[in-house]
mmCIF file of C-alpha atoms in Angstrom:
data_model
loop_
_atom_site.group_PDB
_atom_site.id
_atom_site.type_symbol
_atom_site.label_atom_id
_atom_site.label_comp_id
_atom_site.label_asym_id
_atom_site.label_seq_id
_atom_site.Cartn_x
_atom_site.Cartn_y
_atom_site.Cartn_z
ATOM 1 C CA MET A 1 -14.301 14.819 -16.009
ATOM 2 C CA ARG A 2 -17.412 13.006 -14.317
ATOM 3 C CA THR A 3 -18.377 14.469 -10.529
ATOM 4 C CA ILE A 4 -17.221 11.679 -7.943
ATOM 5 C CA ARG A 5 -19.466 10.934 -5.186
ATOM 6 C CA THR A 6 -17.844 11.320 -1.307
ATOM 7 C CA PRO A 7 -16.694 8.426 -0.152
ATOM 8 C CA ILE A 8 -17.873 7.105 3.183
ATOM 9 C CA THR A 9 -16.406 9.225 6.044
ATOM 10 C CA ALA A 10 -16.865 7.254 9.024
ATOM 11 C CA LEU A 11 -16.238 3.607 10.490
ATOM 12 C CA LEU A 12 -17.852 2.587 13.378
ATOM 13 C CA LEU A 13 -16.886 -0.533 15.011
ATOM 14 C CA ALA A 14 -19.478 -1.968 17.565
ATOM 15 C CA LEU A 15 -18.204 -4.546 19.965
ATOM 16 C CA ALA A 16 -20.780 -5.323 22.596
ATOM 17 C CA ALA A 17 -20.163 -5.748 25.839
ATOM 18 C CA GLY A 18 -19.598 -9.035 26.993
ATOM 19 C CA ALA A 19 -18.985 -11.012 23.609
ATOM 20 C CA ALA A 20 -16.244 -8.521 22.638
ATOM 21 C CA PRO A 21 -13.009 -10.338 20.747
ATOM 22 C CA ALA A 22 -9.465 -10.234 22.370
ATOM 23 C CA ASP A 23 -7.652 -7.474 21.915
ATOM 24 C CA MET A 24 -6.109 -7.567 18.393
ATOM 25 C CA PRO A 25 -2.393 -7.150 18.198
ATOM 26 C CA VAL A 26 -1.919 -4.680 15.302
ATOM 27 C CA ARG A 27 1.006 -2.337 14.122
ATOM 28 C CA VAL A 28 -0.151 1.458 13.651
ATOM 29 C CA LEU A 29 1.554 3.563 11.441
ATOM 30 C CA THR A 30 0.492 7.362 12.369
ATOM 31 C CA ASP A 31 0.965 10.643 10.721
ATOM 32 C CA ASP A 32 4.495 11.241 12.193
ATOM 33 C CA LEU A 33 5.814 8.611 10.544
ATOM 34 C CA ARG A 34 6.011 6.425 13.944
ATOM 35 C CA PHE A 35 5.278 2.401 13.591
ATOM 36 C CA GLU A 36 4.298 0.815 16.841
ATOM 37 C CA ARG A 37 3.513 -2.642 17.510
ATOM 38 C CA THR A 38 0.109 -2.406 20.117
ATOM 39 C CA ASP A 39 -3.126 -4.100 20.708
ATOM 40 C CA LEU A 40 -6.127 -2.904 19.387
ATOM 41 C CA VAL A 41 -9.461 -2.797 21.694
ATOM 42 C CA GLY A 42 -11.883 -0.655 19.956
ATOM 43 C CA LEU A 43 -12.521 1.987 17.100
ATOM 44 C CA ASP A 44 -14.950 4.688 16.498
ATOM 45 C CA GLU A 45 -14.938 7.432 14.095
ATOM 46 C CA THR A 46 -13.135 9.771 15.990
ATOM 47 C CA ALA A 47 -10.206 7.700 17.732
ATOM 48 C CA ALA A 48 -8.927 4.158 18.028
ATOM 49 C CA LEU A 49 -8.267 2.610 21.308
ATOM 50 C CA LEU A 50 -4.876 1.003 21.698
ATOM 51 C CA ARG A 51 -3.281 -0.869 24.582
ATOM 52 C CA ASP A 52 0.581 -0.628 25.306
ATOM 53 C CA ALA A 53 2.732 -3.213 26.624
ATOM 54 C CA ALA A 54 2.102 -2.624 30.227
ATOM 55 C CA GLY A 55 -1.806 -3.043 29.469
ATOM 56 C CA ARG A 56 -2.129 0.700 29.529
ATOM 57 C CA PRO A 57 -4.589 2.227 27.089
ATOM 58 C CA ALA A 58 -4.230 5.131 25.103
ATOM 59 C CA ARG A 59 -6.650 6.440 22.743
ATOM 60 C CA VAL A 60 -5.194 7.806 19.197
ATOM 61 C CA SER A 61 -6.743 10.606 16.917
ATOM 62 C CA VAL A 62 -8.548 9.032 13.776
ATOM 63 C CA GLY A 63 -7.043 11.886 11.981
ATOM 64 C CA SER A 64 -3.414 11.074 13.209
ATOM 65 C CA VAL A 65 -3.992 7.225 11.814
ATOM 66 C CA VAL A 66 -2.147 6.315 8.515
ATOM 67 C CA SER A 67 -2.445 2.472 8.821
ATOM 68 C CA ILE A 68 -3.957 -0.197 11.319
ATOM 69 C CA SER A 69 -2.545 -3.718 10.361
ATOM 70 C CA ALA A 70 -3.415 -7.204 11.604
ATOM 71 C CA GLY A 71 -2.971 -10.527 10.136
ATOM 72 C CA GLY A 72 -0.135 -12.585 9.338
ATOM 73 C CA ALA A 73 2.327 -11.971 6.065
ATOM 74 C CA SER A 74 0.317 -12.325 2.694
ATOM 75 C CA THR A 75 2.364 -12.133 -0.579
ATOM 76 C CA LEU A 76 -1.004 -12.099 -2.620
ATOM 77 C CA PRO A 77 -5.018 -11.707 -1.616
ATOM 78 C CA PRO A 78 -6.201 -14.685 -2.142
ATOM 79 C CA PHE A 79 -9.674 -15.137 -4.004
ATOM 80 C CA VAL A 80 -13.052 -15.475 -2.260
ATOM 81 C CA GLY A 81 -14.741 -18.702 -3.291
ATOM 82 C CA VAL A 82 -13.644 -20.901 -6.282
ATOM 83 C CA PRO A 83 -11.712 -19.355 -8.950
ATOM 84 C CA SER A 84 -13.074 -19.177 -12.640
ATOM 85 C CA PRO A 85 -11.448 -17.867 -15.330
ATOM 86 C CA SER A 86 -14.165 -14.536 -15.235
ATOM 87 C CA ARG A 87 -13.531 -13.816 -11.078
ATOM 88 C CA VAL A 88 -11.075 -10.794 -10.908
ATOM 89 C CA PHE A 89 -10.183 -8.604 -8.558
ATOM 90 C CA VAL A 90 -11.329 -5.305 -9.380
ATOM 91 C CA GLU A 91 -9.232 -2.075 -7.643
ATOM 92 C CA LEU A 92 -10.952 0.911 -7.979
ATOM 93 C CA THR A 93 -8.979 4.652 -8.441
ATOM 94 C CA ASP A 94 -10.195 5.396 -4.391
ATOM 95 C CA GLY A 95 -8.532 2.323 -3.271
ATOM 96 C CA GLN A 96 -11.335 -0.137 -2.608
ATOM 97 C CA ARG A 97 -10.591 -3.641 -4.083
ATOM 98 C CA LEU A 98 -13.508 -5.889 -4.657
ATOM 99 C CA VAL A 99 -13.840 -9.466 -5.960
ATOM 100 C CA MET A 100 -16.138 -9.585 -9.315
ATOM 101 C CA ASP A 101 -17.361 -12.172 -11.597
ATOM 102 C CA ILE A 102 -17.200 -10.115 -15.052
ATOM 103 C CA GLU A 103 -20.264 -11.018 -17.320
ATOM 104 C CA PRO A 104 -20.216 -10.307 -21.012
ATOM 105 C CA SER A 105 -21.504 -7.230 -21.542
ATOM 106 C CA GLU A 106 -22.374 -4.453 -24.784
ATOM 107 C CA ASP A 107 -21.339 -1.712 -22.757
ATOM 108 C CA PRO A 108 -18.294 -0.454 -23.385
ATOM 109 C CA GLU A 109 -18.265 2.467 -20.721
ATOM 110 C CA ALA A 110 -18.322 -0.225 -17.635
ATOM 111 C CA ILE A 111 -17.804 -3.930 -16.588
ATOM 112 C CA VAL A 112 -20.866 -5.715 -15.507
ATOM 113 C CA GLY A 113 -20.911 -8.178 -13.391
ATOM 114 C CA ARG A 114 -21.517 -10.216 -9.776
ATOM 115 C CA VAL A 115 -19.290 -8.573 -6.769
ATOM 116 C CA ILE A 116 -18.774 -11.624 -4.484
ATOM 117 C CA GLY A 117 -20.668 -10.852 -1.080
ATOM 118 C CA LEU A 118 -22.002 -7.576 -2.198
ATOM 119 C CA GLY A 119 -24.411 -8.005 -5.269
ATOM 120 C CA GLN A 120 -24.845 -6.972 -8.945
ATOM 121 C CA GLY A 121 -22.639 -4.289 -9.897
ATOM 122 C CA ARG A 122 -21.893 -1.818 -13.026
ATOM 123 C CA ILE A 123 -18.201 -0.159 -12.690
ATOM 124 C CA PRO A 124 -17.165 2.555 -15.238
ATOM 125 C CA LEU A 125 -14.091 1.927 -16.618
ATOM 126 C CA GLU A 126 -12.695 4.934 -15.228
ATOM 127 C CA ARG A 127 -13.150 4.300 -11.754
ATOM 128 C CA ILE A 128 -10.857 1.131 -12.286
ATOM 129 C CA ALA A 129 -7.649 1.421 -11.547
ATOM 130 C CA ARG A 130 -6.370 -2.572 -11.953
ATOM 131 C CA ILE A 131 -8.091 -5.203 -12.590
ATOM 132 C CA ALA A 132 -5.882 -8.470 -11.493
ATOM 133 C CA ARG A 133 -5.556 -12.393 -10.967
ATOM 134 C CA PRO A 134 -3.904 -14.494 -8.413
ATOM 135 C CA GLY A 135 -0.044 -13.692 -9.521
ATOM 136 C CA ALA A 136 -0.398 -10.011 -9.080
ATOM 137 C CA ALA A 137 1.026 -8.173 -6.568
ATOM 138 C CA TRP A 138 -1.286 -6.304 -3.984
ATOM 139 C CA HIS A 139 0.080 -2.609 -5.038
ATOM 140 C CA ALA A 140 0.915 -1.272 -8.454
ATOM 141 C CA ASP A 141 1.836 2.069 -9.739
ATOM 142 C CA THR A 142 -0.541 4.141 -12.280
ATOM 143 C CA PRO A 143 0.932 3.810 -15.606
ATOM 144 C CA ARG A 144 0.868 6.950 -17.945
ATOM 145 C CA ALA A 145 -0.893 4.452 -20.373
ATOM 146 C CA ASP A 146 -3.183 1.277 -20.050
ATOM 147 C CA VAL A 147 -1.455 -1.979 -19.778
ATOM 148 C CA VAL A 148 -2.744 -5.285 -20.239
ATOM 149 C CA ARG A 149 -0.465 -8.124 -18.974
ATOM 150 C CA LEU A 150 -1.415 -11.506 -20.946
ATOM 151 C CA THR A 151 -0.747 -14.864 -19.362
ATOM 152 C CA ASN A 152 1.837 -16.034 -21.747
ATOM 153 C CA GLY A 153 3.617 -12.620 -20.500
ATOM 154 C CA ASP A 154 2.743 -10.521 -23.179
ATOM 155 C CA VAL A 155 1.906 -6.566 -22.545
ATOM 156 C CA LEU A 156 -0.373 -4.685 -24.648
ATOM 157 C CA THR A 157 -0.180 -0.618 -24.083
ATOM 158 C CA GLY A 158 -2.410 2.021 -25.491
ATOM 159 C CA PHE A 159 -6.058 2.457 -24.541
ATOM 160 C CA VAL A 160 -8.721 0.068 -23.133
ATOM 161 C CA ASP A 161 -11.975 0.748 -24.696
ATOM 162 C CA ALA A 162 -13.882 -2.114 -23.094
ATOM 163 C CA ILE A 163 -13.726 -5.216 -20.750
ATOM 164 C CA GLY A 164 -15.817 -7.940 -21.208
ATOM 165 C CA ALA A 165 -15.621 -11.705 -22.675
ATOM 166 C CA SER A 166 -12.762 -10.128 -24.206
ATOM 167 C CA VAL A 167 -10.697 -7.271 -23.420
ATOM 168 C CA SER A 168 -10.039 -4.340 -26.537
ATOM 169 C CA VAL A 169 -7.137 -2.595 -26.620
ATOM 170 C CA GLU A 170 -5.925 0.349 -29.069
ATOM 171 C CA SER A 171 -2.466 1.352 -29.471
ATOM 172 C CA ASP A 172 -1.206 4.700 -30.520
ATOM 173 C CA SER A 173 -1.203 3.714 -33.796
ATOM 174 C CA GLY A 174 -5.087 3.094 -33.881
ATOM 175 C CA THR A 175 -4.869 -0.749 -34.045
ATOM 176 C CA ILE A 176 -6.806 -2.454 -31.989
ATOM 177 C CA ALA A 177 -6.468 -5.582 -30.457
ATOM 178 C CA SER A 178 -8.628 -7.777 -28.938
ATOM 179 C CA VAL A 179 -7.892 -10.749 -26.335
ATOM 180 C CA PRO A 180 -9.889 -13.488 -24.264
ATOM 181 C CA LEU A 181 -10.483 -12.226 -20.484
ATOM 182 C CA ASP A 182 -9.116 -15.689 -19.890
ATOM 183 C CA SER A 183 -5.907 -14.914 -21.383
ATOM 184 C CA VAL A 184 -5.441 -11.796 -18.954
ATOM 185 C CA ALA A 185 -3.417 -11.828 -15.830
ATOM 186 C CA GLU A 186 -3.512 -7.902 -15.291
ATOM 187 C CA ILE A 187 -5.157 -4.399 -16.384
ATOM 188 C CA ARG A 188 -3.556 -1.249 -14.960
ATOM 189 C CA MET A 189 -5.588 1.486 -16.191
ATOM 190 C CA ALA A 190 -3.955 4.767 -16.569
ATOM 191 C CA ASN A 191 -6.824 6.301 -14.519
ATOM 192 C CA PRO A 192 -6.322 9.245 -11.580
ATOM 193 C CA ALA A 193 -6.295 8.610 -8.320
ATOM 194 C CA GLU A 194 -9.870 9.797 -6.667
ATOM 195 C CA PRO A 195 -10.070 12.318 -3.681
ATOM 196 C CA ALA A 196 -11.114 10.161 -0.442
ATOM 197 C CA SER A 197 -12.070 10.230 2.612
ATOM 198 C CA GLY A 198 -12.873 7.964 5.320
ATOM 199 C CA LEU A 199 -11.704 4.409 6.937
ATOM 200 C CA LEU A 200 -10.943 2.057 4.412
ATOM 201 C CA VAL A 201 -10.728 -2.177 5.673
ATOM 202 C CA THR A 202 -9.343 -4.761 4.265
ATOM 203 C CA ASP A 203 -9.855 -8.095 4.687
ATOM 204 C CA ASP A 204 -7.778 -11.590 4.708
ATOM 205 C CA GLN A 205 -9.543 -12.202 1.395
ATOM 206 C CA GLY A 206 -7.820 -8.652 -0.179
ATOM 207 C CA VAL A 207 -11.077 -7.128 -0.542
ATOM 208 C CA ALA A 208 -10.842 -3.639 0.774
ATOM 209 C CA LEU A 209 -14.193 -1.407 1.238
ATOM 210 C CA PHE A 210 -14.886 1.835 2.458
ATOM 211 C CA ALA A 211 -16.987 0.812 5.453
ATOM 212 C CA ARG A 212 -20.258 2.434 7.025
ATOM 213 C CA THR A 213 -20.466 0.000 10.117
ATOM 214 C CA LEU A 214 -18.280 -2.962 10.869
ATOM 215 C CA ASN A 215 -19.257 -5.508 13.746
ATOM 216 C CA ALA A 216 -17.096 -8.560 15.278
ATOM 217 C CA ASP A 217 -18.169 -10.309 17.924
ATOM 218 C CA ALA A 218 -16.140 -13.090 19.966
ATOM 219 C CA GLY A 219 -17.101 -16.075 17.447
ATOM 220 C CA GLY A 220 -14.960 -14.236 14.410
ATOM 221 C CA LYS A 221 -17.873 -13.019 12.594
ATOM 222 C CA LEU A 222 -17.301 -10.035 10.445
ATOM 223 C CA ARG A 223 -20.334 -7.760 9.415
ATOM 224 C CA LEU A 224 -19.181 -4.971 7.185
ATOM 225 C CA THR A 225 -21.833 -2.656 5.223
ATOM 226 C CA THR A 226 -20.638 0.121 2.889
ATOM 227 C CA ASP A 227 -22.576 2.030 0.585
ATOM 228 C CA PRO A 228 -23.573 0.422 -3.051
ATOM 229 C CA GLY A 229 -24.003 3.541 -4.684
ATOM 230 C CA VAL A 230 -20.148 4.848 -4.272
ATOM 231 C CA LEU A 231 -19.523 1.249 -5.657
ATOM 232 C CA GLY A 232 -21.406 0.881 -8.631
ATOM 233 C CA VAL A 233 -23.284 -2.337 -6.974
ATOM 234 C CA ASP A 234 -27.230 -2.771 -6.871
ATOM 235 C CA SER A 235 -28.460 -2.625 -3.867
ATOM 236 C CA ARG A 236 -32.373 -3.785 -4.857
ATOM 237 C CA GLY A 237 -33.222 -0.177 -3.032
ATOM 238 C CA GLU A 238 -31.290 -0.424 0.109
ATOM 239 C CA ASP A 239 -29.399 1.916 1.538
ATOM 240 C CA THR A 240 -26.594 -0.157 2.182
ATOM 241 C CA VAL A 241 -25.541 -4.084 1.776
ATOM 242 C CA ALA A 242 -23.736 -6.250 4.315
ATOM 243 C CA TYR A 243 -20.054 -7.980 3.512
ATOM 244 C CA GLU A 244 -20.104 -10.934 5.808
ATOM 245 C CA ARG A 245 -17.859 -13.894 6.538
ATOM 246 C CA ILE A 246 -17.113 -16.317 9.029
ATOM 247 C CA ASN A 247 -13.543 -16.537 10.713
ATOM 248 C CA ALA A 248 -12.703 -13.378 8.836
ATOM 249 C CA ARG A 249 -9.393 -11.375 9.944
ATOM 250 C CA LEU A 250 -8.777 -7.805 9.440
ATOM 251 C CA LEU A 251 -5.242 -7.067 7.572
ATOM 252 C CA GLY A 252 -5.913 -3.277 7.926
ATOM 253 C CA LEU A 253 -7.874 0.065 8.625
ATOM 254 C CA ARG A 254 -6.692 3.140 6.942
ATOM 255 C CA SER A 255 -7.397 6.372 7.095
ATOM 256 C CA ILE A 256 -8.541 8.293 4.208
ATOM 257 C CA THR A 257 -8.865 12.090 5.618
ATOM 258 C CA PRO A 258 -10.147 14.853 3.549
ATOM 259 C CA ARG A 259 -6.549 16.118 3.066
ATOM 260 C CA GLY A 260 -5.600 12.893 0.807
ATOM 261 C CA SER A 261 -5.441 9.525 0.559
ATOM 262 C CA ASP A 262 -2.871 7.233 2.315
ATOM 263 C CA ALA A 263 -0.795 7.110 -0.745
ATOM 264 C CA ASN A 264 -0.305 10.560 -0.700
ATOM 265 C CA ARG A 265 0.545 10.613 2.908
ATOM 266 C CA VAL A 266 3.254 8.184 3.294
ATOM 267 C CA LEU A 267 5.502 7.591 0.476
ATOM 268 C CA ALA A 268 7.276 4.243 0.869
ATOM 269 C CA LEU A 269 11.345 5.293 -0.626
ATOM 270 C CA ALA A 270 11.572 1.662 -2.176
ATOM 271 C CA SER A 271 8.622 2.443 -4.824
ATOM 272 C CA ILE A 272 11.403 4.886 -6.276
ATOM 273 C CA THR A 273 13.977 3.833 -8.761
ATOM 274 C CA THR A 274 17.368 4.879 -7.568
ATOM 275 C CA ASP A 275 18.852 7.999 -9.339
ATOM 276 C CA SER A 276 22.641 6.926 -8.973
ATOM 277 C CA VAL A 277 24.285 4.295 -6.609
ATOM 278 C CA ARG A 278 27.976 4.430 -5.896
ATOM 279 C CA PRO A 279 30.186 2.689 -3.665
ATOM 280 C CA THR A 280 31.694 4.054 0.013
ATOM 281 C CA GLY A 281 35.344 3.615 0.948
ATOM 282 C CA ASP A 282 37.962 2.898 -1.054
ATOM 283 C CA ARG A 283 35.781 0.077 -3.332
ATOM 284 C CA ARG A 284 35.156 0.569 -6.858
ATOM 285 C CA TRP A 285 32.196 -1.178 -7.669
ATOM 286 C CA THR A 286 28.984 -1.753 -5.330
ATOM 287 C CA PRO A 287 25.751 -3.922 -5.762
ATOM 288 C CA ALA A 288 22.568 -2.043 -6.043
ATOM 289 C CA PRO A 289 20.493 -1.979 -3.305
ATOM 290 C CA VAL A 290 17.660 -4.592 -3.079
ATOM 291 C CA VAL A 291 14.182 -4.078 -2.433
ATOM 292 C CA GLU A 292 12.753 -6.839 0.505
ATOM 293 C CA ARG A 293 8.830 -7.201 0.127
ATOM 294 C CA ASP A 294 7.172 -6.005 3.004
ATOM 295 C CA ASP A 295 5.011 -8.374 5.349
ATOM 296 C CA ASP A 296 2.037 -5.841 5.662
ATOM 297 C CA PRO A 297 0.226 -6.262 2.005
ATOM 298 C CA VAL A 298 -1.620 -3.552 3.515
ATOM 299 C CA LEU A 299 0.786 -0.736 3.189
ATOM 300 C CA ALA A 300 3.325 -2.222 1.292
ATOM 301 C CA ILE A 301 6.302 -0.013 3.238
ATOM 302 C CA ALA A 302 9.036 -2.264 1.674
ATOM 303 C CA ASP A 303 12.506 -2.723 2.973
ATOM 304 C CA VAL A 304 15.726 -1.543 1.455
ATOM 305 C CA ARG A 305 19.088 -3.776 1.913
ATOM 306 C CA MET A 306 22.359 -2.478 1.019
ATOM 307 C CA PRO A 307 24.624 -5.369 0.246
ATOM 308 C CA ALA A 308 27.631 -3.246 0.567
ATOM 309 C CA PRO A 309 28.805 0.288 1.630
ATOM 310 C CA ALA A 310 27.407 2.590 -1.018
ATOM 311 C CA SER A 311 25.379 5.532 -1.468
ATOM 312 C CA ALA A 312 22.024 5.672 -3.417
ATOM 313 C CA VAL A 313 20.270 8.423 -4.153
ATOM 314 C CA TYR A 314 16.492 8.116 -4.361
ATOM 315 C CA PRO A 315 14.854 11.415 -6.366
ATOM 316 C CA LEU A 316 11.319 12.803 -4.669
ATOM 317 C CA PRO A 317 8.661 13.172 -7.508
ATOM 318 C CA PRO A 318 8.487 16.769 -9.080
ATOM 319 C CA GLY A 319 6.087 18.979 -6.882
ATOM 320 C CA LEU A 320 5.852 16.394 -4.027
ATOM 321 C CA ALA A 321 5.956 18.151 -0.573
ATOM 322 C CA ALA A 322 7.961 16.156 1.753
ATOM 323 C CA ASP A 323 8.673 17.077 5.038
ATOM 324 C CA ARG A 324 9.902 14.288 7.361
ATOM 325 C CA PHE A 325 11.548 10.721 7.150
ATOM 326 C CA ALA A 326 11.482 7.616 9.219
ATOM 327 C CA CYS A 327 13.307 4.349 8.871
ATOM 328 C CA GLY A 328 14.585 1.765 10.971
ATOM 329 C CA VAL A 329 18.475 0.613 11.073
ATOM 330 C CA THR A 330 19.611 -2.899 11.464
ATOM 331 C CA ALA A 331 22.381 -5.412 9.978
ATOM 332 C CA ALA A 332 21.101 -7.575 7.161
ATOM 333 C CA THR A 333 23.963 -10.035 7.708
ATOM 334 C CA PRO A 334 25.712 -9.516 11.234
ATOM 335 C CA GLY A 335 28.628 -11.480 11.330
ATOM 336 C CA PRO A 336 32.097 -10.504 13.682
ATOM 337 C CA TRP A 337 33.204 -8.007 11.342
ATOM 338 C CA THR A 338 29.741 -6.240 11.284
ATOM 339 C CA ASP A 339 30.943 -2.340 12.102
ATOM 340 C CA CYS A 340 29.429 0.568 9.622
ATOM 341 C CA THR A 341 27.686 3.779 10.034
ATOM 342 C CA ALA A 342 24.430 3.810 8.087
ATOM 343 C CA ARG A 343 23.004 7.678 7.346
ATOM 344 C CA VAL A 344 20.341 9.362 5.643
ATOM 345 C CA TYR A 345 20.618 12.889 3.869
ATOM 346 C CA ALA A 346 17.939 15.376 2.292
ATOM 347 C CA GLU A 347 19.944 16.475 -1.036
ATOM 348 C CA LEU A 348 18.908 19.997 -2.744
ATOM 349 C CA ALA A 349 18.669 20.701 -6.342
ATOM 350 C CA ASP A 350 22.647 22.523 -5.952
ATOM 351 C CA GLY A 351 23.689 18.979 -4.390
ATOM 352 C CA THR A 352 23.672 20.349 -1.186
ATOM 353 C CA ARG A 353 23.295 17.479 1.606
ATOM 354 C CA THR A 354 21.637 17.867 5.056
ATOM 355 C CA LEU A 355 21.902 15.093 7.593
ATOM 356 C CA ILE A 356 18.771 13.299 8.693
ATOM 357 C CA GLY A 357 20.242 11.121 10.999
ATOM 358 C CA GLU A 358 22.730 8.470 11.535
ATOM 359 C CA PHE A 359 23.395 4.966 13.083
ATOM 360 C CA ARG A 360 26.305 2.838 14.237
ATOM 361 C CA VAL A 361 25.273 -1.044 12.657
ATOM 362 C CA THR A 362 27.561 -3.264 14.712
ATOM 363 C CA THR A 363 27.543 -7.371 15.206
ATOM 364 C CA ASP A 364 25.837 -6.659 18.546
ATOM 365 C CA SER A 365 23.426 -3.585 18.224
ATOM 366 C CA ASP A 366 19.713 -3.801 18.510
ATOM 367 C CA PRO A 367 17.772 -2.673 15.475
ATOM 368 C CA GLY A 368 18.061 1.482 15.738
ATOM 369 C CA GLU A 369 15.532 4.158 14.165
ATOM 370 C CA ILE A 370 16.291 7.137 12.081
ATOM 371 C CA SER A 371 13.935 10.139 11.606
ATOM 372 C CA GLY A 372 13.885 13.805 10.892
ATOM 373 C CA ARG A 373 12.913 16.781 9.250
ATOM 374 C CA ILE A 374 13.453 17.189 5.574
ATOM 375 C CA PRO A 375 14.560 20.867 4.492
ATOM 376 C CA PRO A 376 11.973 22.789 2.036
ATOM 377 C CA GLY A 377 13.235 22.256 -1.899
ATOM 378 C CA SER A 378 14.637 18.691 -1.129
ATOM 379 C CA ARG A 379 14.947 16.929 -4.374
ATOM 380 C CA ALA A 380 15.882 13.578 -2.918
ATOM 381 C CA ILE A 381 16.917 11.305 -0.152
ATOM 382 C CA VAL A 382 20.314 9.857 0.180
ATOM 383 C CA LEU A 383 20.692 5.959 1.554
ATOM 384 C CA GLU A 384 24.189 5.500 2.839
ATOM 385 C CA VAL A 385 26.119 2.708 4.328
ATOM 386 C CA ASP A 386 29.862 3.971 5.051
ATOM 387 C CA PRO A 387 32.407 0.735 6.265
ATOM 388 C CA GLY A 388 33.589 0.869 9.536
ATOM 389 C CA PRO A 389 37.698 0.106 10.857
ATOM 390 C CA SER A 390 37.348 -3.216 9.541
ATOM 391 C CA GLY A 391 36.792 -2.391 5.858
ATOM 392 C CA ALA A 392 33.668 -3.540 3.911
ATOM 393 C CA VAL A 393 33.007 -7.079 5.133
ATOM 394 C CA GLN A 394 29.692 -7.965 6.210
ATOM 395 C CA ASP A 395 28.841 -4.570 6.527
ATOM 396 C CA ALA A 396 25.368 -4.803 4.694
ATOM 397 C CA VAL A 397 22.583 -3.087 6.358
ATOM 398 C CA THR A 398 19.264 -2.833 5.911
ATOM 399 C CA PHE A 399 16.832 -0.077 5.899
ATOM 400 C CA ILE A 400 13.702 -0.860 7.480
ATOM 401 C CA ALA A 401 10.582 0.592 6.037
ATOM 402 C CA PRO A 402 12.173 3.893 5.143
ATOM 403 C CA ARG A 403 9.092 6.547 4.727
ATOM 404 C CA VAL A 404 8.539 9.756 3.763
ATOM 405 C CA ARG A 405 5.625 11.980 4.976
ATOM 406 C CA THR A 406 4.181 14.400 2.452
ATOM 407 C CA GLY A 407 1.359 16.555 2.086
ATOM 408 C CA ASN A 408 -0.574 17.987 -0.656
#
C-alpha cells in the first residue's frame, strides 16, 4: 500500500469587512445527529459562526460539525462548461471530486488530462473511487470489484487496468475487454476510502475540494485554493492553485476530522438493504419501504417512507460501532383517518429489542423527532409503524433522514 499524503487540515473563510455577503441560509448537521436550519455568518479553522431565527449568534466547533449545506435541490452535479466525450467527474478516495478532460495516454497506472479550473493532472488509478457522467447519482457505494457501466446499459465487472481513450477491464477469467471512453457512463472502483482530515467544500458545479483558503465577496465571487500535490495537479511550481467561479453557490462544507471521514461518522439508514419487512396489525401483506431522494446532494441522507403499517429491519454493517440514532417523523399522505404510532428499535443478535423512541402520527400532528442511544452490540435498527384505532387506512409514515452515528 502506498503512502498517502494527509489532505489540508484547515479552511479559512475570509469575509472582508464591509464587503461580506449576507448571511447564508444553511442546514447544519452536528456530531450529535441534530439537524438545524440556520444562517451561516462565517467560518474559520476552529468554529462556524451561526445565527438563529431570533438573530442571536452562536459559535459551533468545527470538530462537532459533520456538514453545513446550502443551495437548492439538485439531483445531479451539472457539468462545468461545455460537455465533451472526454469530460467526466473524477471522484477520489478521500472524498474530493474533480471535473476532468481525460486525454489519451500510455500510462496504465493513472489517468491524465486537464482538470477544469485547476490545471494539468495525473491521478493514479488507486486514488480513484468513481468516474461518472451526467446521469449518475451524487453518491455511490464502493463495489467489491471494479464496475464499468456502459451508456447502452451493459455492465462489465472485474479489474480496470487502464483508462484513457478507452477503458480496459479484465474479468475474473482473465478475459480483457476494451471499450471506448465515450461509451462509458460510469466507472466504480473497488479502492478503499483514504483517511482524510480537514473541511471539504462542494460547489454548485459538483466540484468538491479540500480547501486551503476560501474567499467570498458581496458580488458572489468565490476563490478557493487547494494543494495541487494532494490532487495530483501540475501547479507549475506554485504551492497552491485557485478554483474560481462567478456567482458560485456553496452547496456544502463537510467537516472531515482525524477521527474519520463523515462517511463513517454518520450512516444513512436508507443506504442499507432491509433484512425483512413484515406487516403489523391484522394485515397479511405490506409493500416494502420506499427510499425517497434527499434534497441535499452533499450529504444524501435520504428519507424512508413506509406506505403502510409494517416493521422493517435494517442490519448494521458487521463491526460497526453505532451508538446513536436520530430521524424526523411525519405523515406521508395525511388524511382524515391517519392515526398510527411510529417506533424505532435497536435489535441485538439474539433478537432482543430496545425502544429508541416513538411518535404518534395523526392528521393534525406536526413532524416529530425520534432520537436516542443505540445499546452496545446492536446488530440492526428496526423502523416500525403500528396502525391506530382506525386501522391501516392512510397510515403511511415518512421517517425523515434516518441516520446512525458511528465510531471508528
